[in-house]
Every structure is written in C-alpha cells, then in structure tokens.
PDB file of C-alpha atoms in Angstrom:
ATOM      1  CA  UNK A 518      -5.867  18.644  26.908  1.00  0.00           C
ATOM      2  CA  UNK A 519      -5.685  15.767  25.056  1.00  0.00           C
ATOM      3  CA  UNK A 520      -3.218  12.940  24.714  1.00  0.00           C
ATOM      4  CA  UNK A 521      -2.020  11.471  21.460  1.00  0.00           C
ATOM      5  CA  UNK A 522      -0.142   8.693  20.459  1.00  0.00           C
ATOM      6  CA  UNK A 523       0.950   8.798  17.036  1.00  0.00           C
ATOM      7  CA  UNK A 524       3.827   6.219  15.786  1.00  0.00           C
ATOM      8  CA  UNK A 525       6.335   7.290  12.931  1.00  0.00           C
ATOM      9  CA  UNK A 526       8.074   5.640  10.324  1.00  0.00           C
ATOM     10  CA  UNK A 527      11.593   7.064   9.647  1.00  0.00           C
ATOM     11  CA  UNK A 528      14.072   5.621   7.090  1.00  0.00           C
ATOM     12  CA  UNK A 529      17.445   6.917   7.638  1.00  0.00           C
ATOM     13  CA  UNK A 530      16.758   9.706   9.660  1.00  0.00           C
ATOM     14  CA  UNK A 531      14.023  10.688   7.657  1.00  0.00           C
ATOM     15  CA  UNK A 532      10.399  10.768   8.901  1.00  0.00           C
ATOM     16  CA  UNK A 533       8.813   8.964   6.138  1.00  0.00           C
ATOM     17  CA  UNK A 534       4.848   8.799   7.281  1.00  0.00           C
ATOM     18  CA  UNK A 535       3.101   8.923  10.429  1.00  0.00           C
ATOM     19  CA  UNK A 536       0.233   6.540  11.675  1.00  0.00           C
ATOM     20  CA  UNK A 537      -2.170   6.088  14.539  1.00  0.00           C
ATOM     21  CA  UNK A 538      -2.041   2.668  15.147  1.00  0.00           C
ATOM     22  CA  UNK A 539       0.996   0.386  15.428  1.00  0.00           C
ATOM     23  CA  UNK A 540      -0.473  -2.361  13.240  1.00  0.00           C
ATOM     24  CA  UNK A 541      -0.459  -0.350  10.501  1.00  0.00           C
ATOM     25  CA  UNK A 542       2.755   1.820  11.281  1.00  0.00           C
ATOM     26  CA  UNK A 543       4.317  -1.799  11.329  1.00  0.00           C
ATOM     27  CA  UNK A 544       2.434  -2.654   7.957  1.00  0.00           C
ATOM     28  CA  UNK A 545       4.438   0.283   6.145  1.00  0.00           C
ATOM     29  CA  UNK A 546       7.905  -0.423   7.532  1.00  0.00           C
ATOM     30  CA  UNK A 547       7.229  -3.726   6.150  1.00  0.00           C
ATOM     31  CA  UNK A 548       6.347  -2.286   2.529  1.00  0.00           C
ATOM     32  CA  UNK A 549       9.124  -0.036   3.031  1.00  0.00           C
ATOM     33  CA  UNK A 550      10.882  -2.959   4.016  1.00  0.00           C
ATOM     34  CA  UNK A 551      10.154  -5.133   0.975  1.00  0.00           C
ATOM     35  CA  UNK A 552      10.511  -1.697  -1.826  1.00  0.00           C
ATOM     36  CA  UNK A 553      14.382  -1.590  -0.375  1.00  0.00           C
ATOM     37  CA  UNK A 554      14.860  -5.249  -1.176  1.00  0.00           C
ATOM     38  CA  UNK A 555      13.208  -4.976  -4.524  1.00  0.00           C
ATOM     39  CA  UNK A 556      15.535  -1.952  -5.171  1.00  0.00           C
ATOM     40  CA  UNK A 557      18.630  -3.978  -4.508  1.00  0.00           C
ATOM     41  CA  UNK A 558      17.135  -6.875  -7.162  1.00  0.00           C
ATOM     42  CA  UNK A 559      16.237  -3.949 -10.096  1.00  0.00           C
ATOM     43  CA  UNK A 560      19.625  -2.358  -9.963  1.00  0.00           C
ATOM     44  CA  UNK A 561      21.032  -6.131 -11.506  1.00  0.00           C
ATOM     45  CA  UNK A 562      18.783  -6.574 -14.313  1.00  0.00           C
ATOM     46  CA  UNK A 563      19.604  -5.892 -17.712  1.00  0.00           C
ATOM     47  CA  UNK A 564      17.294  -3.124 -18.397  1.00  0.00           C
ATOM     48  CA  UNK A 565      18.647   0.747 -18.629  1.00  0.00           C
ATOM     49  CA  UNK A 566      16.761   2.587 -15.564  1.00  0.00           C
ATOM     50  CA  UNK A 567      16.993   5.193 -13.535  1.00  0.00           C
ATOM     51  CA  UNK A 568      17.449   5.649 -10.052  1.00  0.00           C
ATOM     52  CA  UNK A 569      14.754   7.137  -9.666  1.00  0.00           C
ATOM     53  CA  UNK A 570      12.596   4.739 -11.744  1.00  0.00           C
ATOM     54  CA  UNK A 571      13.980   1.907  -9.753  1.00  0.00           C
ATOM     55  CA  UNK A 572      12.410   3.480  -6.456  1.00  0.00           C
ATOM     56  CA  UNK A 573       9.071   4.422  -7.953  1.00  0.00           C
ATOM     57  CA  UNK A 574       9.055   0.896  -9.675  1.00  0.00           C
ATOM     58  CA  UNK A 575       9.707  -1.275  -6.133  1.00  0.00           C
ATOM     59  CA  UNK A 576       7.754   1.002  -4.368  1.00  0.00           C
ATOM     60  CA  UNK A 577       4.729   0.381  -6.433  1.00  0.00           C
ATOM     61  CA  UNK A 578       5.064  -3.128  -6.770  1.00  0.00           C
ATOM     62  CA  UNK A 579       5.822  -3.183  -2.645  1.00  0.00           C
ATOM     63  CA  UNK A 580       2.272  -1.665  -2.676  1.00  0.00           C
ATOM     64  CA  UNK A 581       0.966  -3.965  -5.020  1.00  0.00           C
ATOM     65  CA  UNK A 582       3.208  -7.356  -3.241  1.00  0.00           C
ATOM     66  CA  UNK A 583      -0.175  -9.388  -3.016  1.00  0.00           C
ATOM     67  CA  UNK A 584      -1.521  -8.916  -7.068  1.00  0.00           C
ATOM     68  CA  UNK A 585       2.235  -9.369  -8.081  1.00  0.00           C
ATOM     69  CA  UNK A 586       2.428 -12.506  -6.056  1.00  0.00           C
ATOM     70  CA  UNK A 587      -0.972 -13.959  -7.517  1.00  0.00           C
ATOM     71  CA  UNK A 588       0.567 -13.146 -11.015  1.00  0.00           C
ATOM     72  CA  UNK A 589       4.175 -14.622 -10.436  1.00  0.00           C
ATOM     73  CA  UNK A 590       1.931 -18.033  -8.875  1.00  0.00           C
ATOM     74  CA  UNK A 591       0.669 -18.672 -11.884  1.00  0.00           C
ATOM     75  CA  UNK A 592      -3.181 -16.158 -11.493  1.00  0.00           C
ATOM     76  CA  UNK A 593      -4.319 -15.307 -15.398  1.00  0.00           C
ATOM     77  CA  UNK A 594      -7.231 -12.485 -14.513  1.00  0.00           C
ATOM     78  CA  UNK A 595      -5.240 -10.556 -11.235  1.00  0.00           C
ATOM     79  CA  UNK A 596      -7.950  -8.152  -9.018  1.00  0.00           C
ATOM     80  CA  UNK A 597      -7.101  -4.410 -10.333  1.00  0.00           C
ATOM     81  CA  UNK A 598      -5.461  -2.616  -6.947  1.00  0.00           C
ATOM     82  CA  UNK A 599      -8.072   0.170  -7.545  1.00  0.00           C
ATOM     83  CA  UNK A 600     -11.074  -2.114  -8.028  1.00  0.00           C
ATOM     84  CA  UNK A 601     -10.031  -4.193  -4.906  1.00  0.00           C
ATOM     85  CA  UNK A 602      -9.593  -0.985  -2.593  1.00  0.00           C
ATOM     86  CA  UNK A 603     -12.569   0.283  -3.544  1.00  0.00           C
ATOM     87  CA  UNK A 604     -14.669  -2.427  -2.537  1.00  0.00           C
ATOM     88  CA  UNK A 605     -12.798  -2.076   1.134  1.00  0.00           C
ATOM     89  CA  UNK A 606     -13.348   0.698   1.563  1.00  0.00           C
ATOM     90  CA  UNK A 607     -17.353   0.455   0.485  1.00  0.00           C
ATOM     91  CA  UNK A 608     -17.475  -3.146   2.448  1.00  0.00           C
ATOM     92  CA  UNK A 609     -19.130  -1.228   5.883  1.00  0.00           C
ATOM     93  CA  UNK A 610     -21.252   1.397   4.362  1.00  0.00           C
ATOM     94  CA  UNK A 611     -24.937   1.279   3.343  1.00  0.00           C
ATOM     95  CA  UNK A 612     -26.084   2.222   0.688  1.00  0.00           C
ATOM     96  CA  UNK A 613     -27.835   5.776   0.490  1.00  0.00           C
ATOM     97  CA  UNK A 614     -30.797   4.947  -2.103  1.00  0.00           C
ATOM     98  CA  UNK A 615     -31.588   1.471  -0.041  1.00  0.00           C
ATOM     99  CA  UNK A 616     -32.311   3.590   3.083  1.00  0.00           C
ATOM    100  CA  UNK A 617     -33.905   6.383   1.473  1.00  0.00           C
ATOM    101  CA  UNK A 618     -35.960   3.475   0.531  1.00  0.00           C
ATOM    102  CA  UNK A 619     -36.757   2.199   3.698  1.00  0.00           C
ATOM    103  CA  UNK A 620     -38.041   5.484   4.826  1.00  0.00           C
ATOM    104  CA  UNK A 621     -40.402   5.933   2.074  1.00  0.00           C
ATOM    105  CA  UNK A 622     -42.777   2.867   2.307  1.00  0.00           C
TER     106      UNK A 622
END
C-alpha cells in the first residue's frame, strides 16, 4: 500500500483543486488569492457586468498577473500566455527528429 500526500485548496468550504506539491498548492491559493481582490476592484467600475463575468474576468487576469503587469509597466509587444507556456513546457524535451538523427549516421 502506498502513501499519498496530496494538499487541497478549498475556498469557503469548497474544495476548489487538489495538488501534489505544496509549492504549487500555495501558488493557486495565491491566484485565488489575487482573482478575489480583483473581484472586489471590478464590481466599482463603471462598466455594466455580470457577476459572473466579473469572476471569469479576475480569474483570467489572476492567471495572466505577470503579462498584465508587463502591460500596466509600460511593455508594448506582451509574451502571448499560450506561446509562453508552450515553450515551458517544451524547455526539457528533445527533440524527436534530432535523435532519430543521431541514430542514423
């Protein structure tokens, strides 16, 4: 038998997402952290939105903090939050027609 430790995020009772490492358990409460504070800001501006849209809006742009933060500093050409995960997720694997490559010669 095995032993697991797993560490969950709830939000008012809720169990919003669970994680296998603490670091990044504490890395979501943080976002979660941040889209509640954002919520709070985007229920006083002048624009007609839902509740709903106000959680889906400071929940993305909790997601997206660091590219909204290079835009509000001033940044004219921010990194696309698909192109930039992308290339972290690639960063440790080799590529599949270099080592077929290799093989060959």
């Amino acid at each position: 038998m095995a032993v697991v430790v797993k560490y969950v995020v709830e939000r008012n009772g809720v169990e919003r997402m669970t994680f296998t490492t603490k670091k990044e358990a504490d890395a979501y409460d943080k976002m979660l952290d941040i889209a509640e504070s954002l919520e709070l800001m985007l229920e006083k501006v002048d624009v007609p939105l839902s509740e709903q849209q106000i959680e889906s809006l400071a929940l993305e742009i909790a997601k997206s903090k660091d590219d909204f933060m290079a835009v509000l500093k001033g940044a004219k050409d921010p990194v696309p939050a698909k192109a930039s995960e992308k290339s972290k997720k690639t960063d440790n694997v080799a590529s599949i027609e270099n080592s077929d490559e290799k093989q060959v010669s």
